[in-house]
GROMACS .gro file of C-alpha atoms in nm:
model
  200
    1UNK     CA    1   0.984   2.536   0.847
    2UNK     CA    2   0.889   2.607   0.486
    3UNK     CA    3   1.025   2.266   0.382
    4UNK     CA    4   0.807   2.088   0.639
    5UNK     CA    5   0.501   2.291   0.533
    6UNK     CA    6   0.569   2.182   0.174
    7UNK     CA    7   0.655   1.818   0.240
    8UNK     CA    8   0.367   1.720   0.470
    9UNK     CA    9   0.085   1.789   0.218
   10UNK     CA   10   0.288   1.628  -0.064
   11UNK     CA   11   0.346   1.322   0.156
   12UNK     CA   12  -0.026   1.296   0.239
   13UNK     CA   13  -0.126   1.332  -0.129
   14UNK     CA   14   0.125   1.062  -0.233
   15UNK     CA   15   0.002   0.831   0.046
   16UNK     CA   16  -0.364   0.880  -0.051
   17UNK     CA   17  -0.282   0.807  -0.416
   18UNK     CA   18  -0.095   0.488  -0.325
   19UNK     CA   19  -0.386   0.373  -0.104
   20UNK     CA   20  -0.637   0.430  -0.385
   21UNK     CA   21  -0.425   0.256  -0.652
   22UNK     CA   22  -0.352  -0.037  -0.419
   23UNK     CA   23  -0.712  -0.107  -0.320
   24UNK     CA   24  -0.875  -0.012  -0.651
   25UNK     CA   25  -0.646  -0.258  -0.833
   26UNK     CA   26  -0.749  -0.538  -0.597
   27UNK     CA   27  -1.117  -0.444  -0.640
   28UNK     CA   28  -1.091  -0.453  -1.020
   29UNK     CA   29  -0.913  -0.791  -1.008
   30UNK     CA   30  -1.180  -0.921  -0.768
   31UNK     CA   31  -1.459  -0.824  -1.011
   32UNK     CA   32  -1.268  -0.981  -1.303
   33UNK     CA   33  -1.213  -1.308  -1.112
   34UNK     CA   34  -1.581  -1.324  -1.016
   35UNK     CA   35  -1.680  -1.256  -1.379
   36UNK     CA   36  -1.450  -1.534  -1.502
   37UNK     CA   37  -1.603  -1.768  -1.242
   38UNK     CA   38  -1.949  -1.647  -1.357
   39UNK     CA   39  -2.043  -1.556  -1.004
   40UNK     CA   40  -2.202  -1.240  -0.876
   41UNK     CA   41  -1.959  -1.008  -0.697
   42UNK     CA   42  -2.031  -0.980  -0.325
   43UNK     CA   43  -1.956  -0.631  -0.200
   44UNK     CA   44  -2.148  -0.351  -0.035
   45UNK     CA   45  -2.044  -0.038  -0.226
   46UNK     CA   46  -1.916   0.072  -0.565
   47UNK     CA   47  -1.545   0.011  -0.613
   48UNK     CA   48  -1.520   0.355  -0.774
   49UNK     CA   49  -1.595   0.525  -0.441
   50UNK     CA   50  -1.219   0.569  -0.410
   51UNK     CA   51  -1.231   0.787  -0.098
   52UNK     CA   52  -1.334   0.473   0.093
   53UNK     CA   53  -0.986   0.328   0.042
   54UNK     CA   54  -0.815   0.617   0.221
   55UNK     CA   55  -0.755   0.534   0.585
   56UNK     CA   56  -0.722   0.844   0.811
   57UNK     CA   57  -0.490   0.657   1.049
   58UNK     CA   58  -0.288   0.542   0.749
   59UNK     CA   59  -0.250   0.907   0.641
   60UNK     CA   60  -0.138   1.004   0.991
   61UNK     CA   61   0.121   0.725   0.994
   62UNK     CA   62   0.237   0.835   0.647
   63UNK     CA   63   0.317   1.183   0.776
   64UNK     CA   64   0.480   1.061   1.099
   65UNK     CA   65   0.632   0.713   1.038
   66UNK     CA   66   0.619   0.707   0.653
   67UNK     CA   67   0.435   0.372   0.670
   68UNK     CA   68   0.085   0.396   0.522
   69UNK     CA   69  -0.187   0.134   0.507
   70UNK     CA   70  -0.515   0.151   0.322
   71UNK     CA   71  -0.873   0.068   0.407
   72UNK     CA   72  -0.963  -0.253   0.220
   73UNK     CA   73  -1.290  -0.291   0.033
   74UNK     CA   74  -1.502  -0.534   0.234
   75UNK     CA   75  -1.550  -0.837   0.010
   76UNK     CA   76  -1.706  -1.166   0.103
   77UNK     CA   77  -1.451  -1.412  -0.037
   78UNK     CA   78  -1.506  -1.781   0.013
   79UNK     CA   79  -1.263  -1.949  -0.225
   80UNK     CA   80  -0.888  -1.974  -0.166
   81UNK     CA   81  -0.789  -1.889  -0.522
   82UNK     CA   82  -0.950  -1.544  -0.512
   83UNK     CA   83  -0.783  -1.464  -0.180
   84UNK     CA   84  -0.445  -1.565  -0.320
   85UNK     CA   85  -0.491  -1.363  -0.640
   86UNK     CA   86  -0.592  -1.052  -0.443
   87UNK     CA   87  -0.296  -1.083  -0.206
   88UNK     CA   88  -0.048  -1.122  -0.491
   89UNK     CA   89  -0.214  -0.832  -0.676
   90UNK     CA   90  -0.172  -0.605  -0.373
   91UNK     CA   91   0.198  -0.689  -0.341
   92UNK     CA   92   0.256  -0.658  -0.717
   93UNK     CA   93   0.091  -0.315  -0.741
   94UNK     CA   94   0.299  -0.175  -0.453
   95UNK     CA   95   0.619  -0.318  -0.603
   96UNK     CA   96   0.529  -0.174  -0.944
   97UNK     CA   97   0.464   0.170  -0.788
   98UNK     CA   98   0.802   0.155  -0.613
   99UNK     CA   99   0.991   0.052  -0.929
  100UNK     CA  100   0.809   0.315  -1.138
  101UNK     CA  101   0.891   0.589  -0.887
  102UNK     CA  102   1.258   0.488  -0.879
  103UNK     CA  103   1.264   0.486  -1.261
  104UNK     CA  104   1.120   0.838  -1.273
  105UNK     CA  105   1.373   0.962  -1.016
  106UNK     CA  106   1.673   0.796  -1.180
  107UNK     CA  107   1.599   0.845  -1.549
  108UNK     CA  108   1.362   1.141  -1.551
  109UNK     CA  109   1.128   0.948  -1.781
  110UNK     CA  110   0.776   1.070  -1.865
  111UNK     CA  111   0.926   1.415  -1.926
  112UNK     CA  112   1.011   1.454  -1.557
  113UNK     CA  113   1.380   1.530  -1.631
  114UNK     CA  114   1.282   1.867  -1.782
  115UNK     CA  115   1.053   1.935  -1.488
  116UNK     CA  116   1.323   1.848  -1.234
  117UNK     CA  117   1.578   2.074  -1.403
  118UNK     CA  118   1.336   2.363  -1.453
  119UNK     CA  119   1.398   2.498  -1.103
  120UNK     CA  120   1.150   2.674  -0.880
  121UNK     CA  121   0.861   2.546  -0.672
  122UNK     CA  122   0.712   2.311  -0.933
  123UNK     CA  123   1.035   2.114  -0.977
  124UNK     CA  124   1.081   2.087  -0.599
  125UNK     CA  125   0.725   1.959  -0.552
  126UNK     CA  126   0.765   1.708  -0.838
  127UNK     CA  127   1.092   1.572  -0.695
  128UNK     CA  128   0.949   1.550  -0.341
  129UNK     CA  129   0.631   1.381  -0.471
  130UNK     CA  130   0.820   1.102  -0.652
  131UNK     CA  131   1.054   1.053  -0.357
  132UNK     CA  132   0.751   1.004  -0.132
  133UNK     CA  133   0.589   0.772  -0.388
  134UNK     CA  134   0.901   0.553  -0.375
  135UNK     CA  135   0.937   0.563   0.004
  136UNK     CA  136   0.570   0.514   0.091
  137UNK     CA  137   0.501   0.240  -0.166
  138UNK     CA  138   0.802   0.038  -0.046
  139UNK     CA  139   0.716   0.094   0.322
  140UNK     CA  140   0.357  -0.011   0.252
  141UNK     CA  141   0.486  -0.321   0.070
  142UNK     CA  142   0.687  -0.420   0.379
  143UNK     CA  143   0.396  -0.335   0.612
  144UNK     CA  144   0.168  -0.565   0.411
  145UNK     CA  145   0.409  -0.851   0.476
  146UNK     CA  146   0.288  -0.857   0.835
  147UNK     CA  147   0.025  -1.135   0.857
  148UNK     CA  148  -0.258  -0.908   0.968
  149UNK     CA  149  -0.588  -1.059   0.852
  150UNK     CA  150  -0.681  -0.764   0.626
  151UNK     CA  151  -0.332  -0.704   0.483
  152UNK     CA  152  -0.204  -0.863   0.160
  153UNK     CA  153  -0.013  -1.132   0.351
  154UNK     CA  154  -0.334  -1.220   0.534
  155UNK     CA  155  -0.503  -1.273   0.196
  156UNK     CA  156  -0.213  -1.489   0.075
  157UNK     CA  157  -0.233  -1.702   0.391
  158UNK     CA  158  -0.612  -1.733   0.345
  159UNK     CA  159  -0.540  -1.851  -0.009
  160UNK     CA  160  -0.297  -2.116   0.115
  161UNK     CA  161  -0.484  -2.259   0.413
  162UNK     CA  162  -0.808  -2.181   0.594
  163UNK     CA  163  -0.663  -2.335   0.911
  164UNK     CA  164  -0.357  -2.108   0.906
  165UNK     CA  165  -0.577  -1.806   0.835
  166UNK     CA  166  -0.785  -1.891   1.142
  167UNK     CA  167  -0.463  -1.897   1.347
  168UNK     CA  168  -0.375  -1.553   1.206
  169UNK     CA  169  -0.716  -1.418   1.313
  170UNK     CA  170  -0.666  -1.562   1.662
  171UNK     CA  171  -0.322  -1.402   1.689
  172UNK     CA  172  -0.440  -1.073   1.536
  173UNK     CA  173  -0.384  -0.864   1.852
  174UNK     CA  174  -0.028  -0.995   1.903
  175UNK     CA  175   0.060  -0.939   1.535
  176UNK     CA  176  -0.075  -0.583   1.545
  177UNK     CA  177   0.129  -0.517   1.862
  178UNK     CA  178   0.447  -0.632   1.683
  179UNK     CA  179   0.352  -0.411   1.388
  180UNK     CA  180   0.305  -0.109   1.617
  181UNK     CA  181   0.643  -0.176   1.781
  182UNK     CA  182   0.805  -0.192   1.436
  183UNK     CA  183   0.653   0.149   1.362
  184UNK     CA  184   0.760   0.295   1.695
  185UNK     CA  185   1.122   0.182   1.650
  186UNK     CA  186   1.123   0.299   1.285
  187UNK     CA  187   1.235  -0.043   1.160
  188UNK     CA  188   1.034  -0.044   0.836
  189UNK     CA  189   1.121   0.309   0.726
  190UNK     CA  190   1.490   0.271   0.820
  191UNK     CA  191   1.517  -0.034   0.596
  192UNK     CA  192   1.354   0.154   0.310
  193UNK     CA  193   1.591   0.450   0.341
  194UNK     CA  194   1.894   0.219   0.341
  195UNK     CA  195   1.764   0.050   0.023
  196UNK     CA  196   1.694   0.383  -0.149
  197UNK     CA  197   2.046   0.503  -0.074
  198UNK     CA  198   2.186   0.192  -0.241
  199UNK     CA  199   1.960   0.231  -0.547
  200UNK     CA  200   1.992   0.607  -0.595
   0.00000   0.00000   0.00000
């Protein structure tokens, strides 16, 4: 019981951090692309309002299915190139978070080896936190491969073809149903655990 009471808040904190890093990175890239294009950025709120990126349903799924998803900043993007760049950025950030977490767990870099070996509550929390960072970032990477219109794959498809993106929007309900079934049958998380066992 104590382990569950410890792990659930750590899981939620890790999920919230991943959501913020994922969406904030895309927001920063969006502003940079617009600046390079010498166009005014079209968005409603400050990108630094990081709490807006945290999806309550995504947090719930993090604690139950270990598959988070974030709340995207609502941009008005008209050109294909920007959509493509944002989609690739989202995937790259999640992959980088996963690789970084695995590196910390395997090598104890950033001084974490001393923390892990110190014993006590702090070392347990640190180890659990980085395990959840690895699991949740990878699961979120796989979840974003579903062609939901607001996910990273949706942005990549929008960057490739407006016609295909319109088809994705039309099939949005069916795609979300498949995504929910994948969550219910634990397909995404099971794949992640198998991969982690091979790596670690």
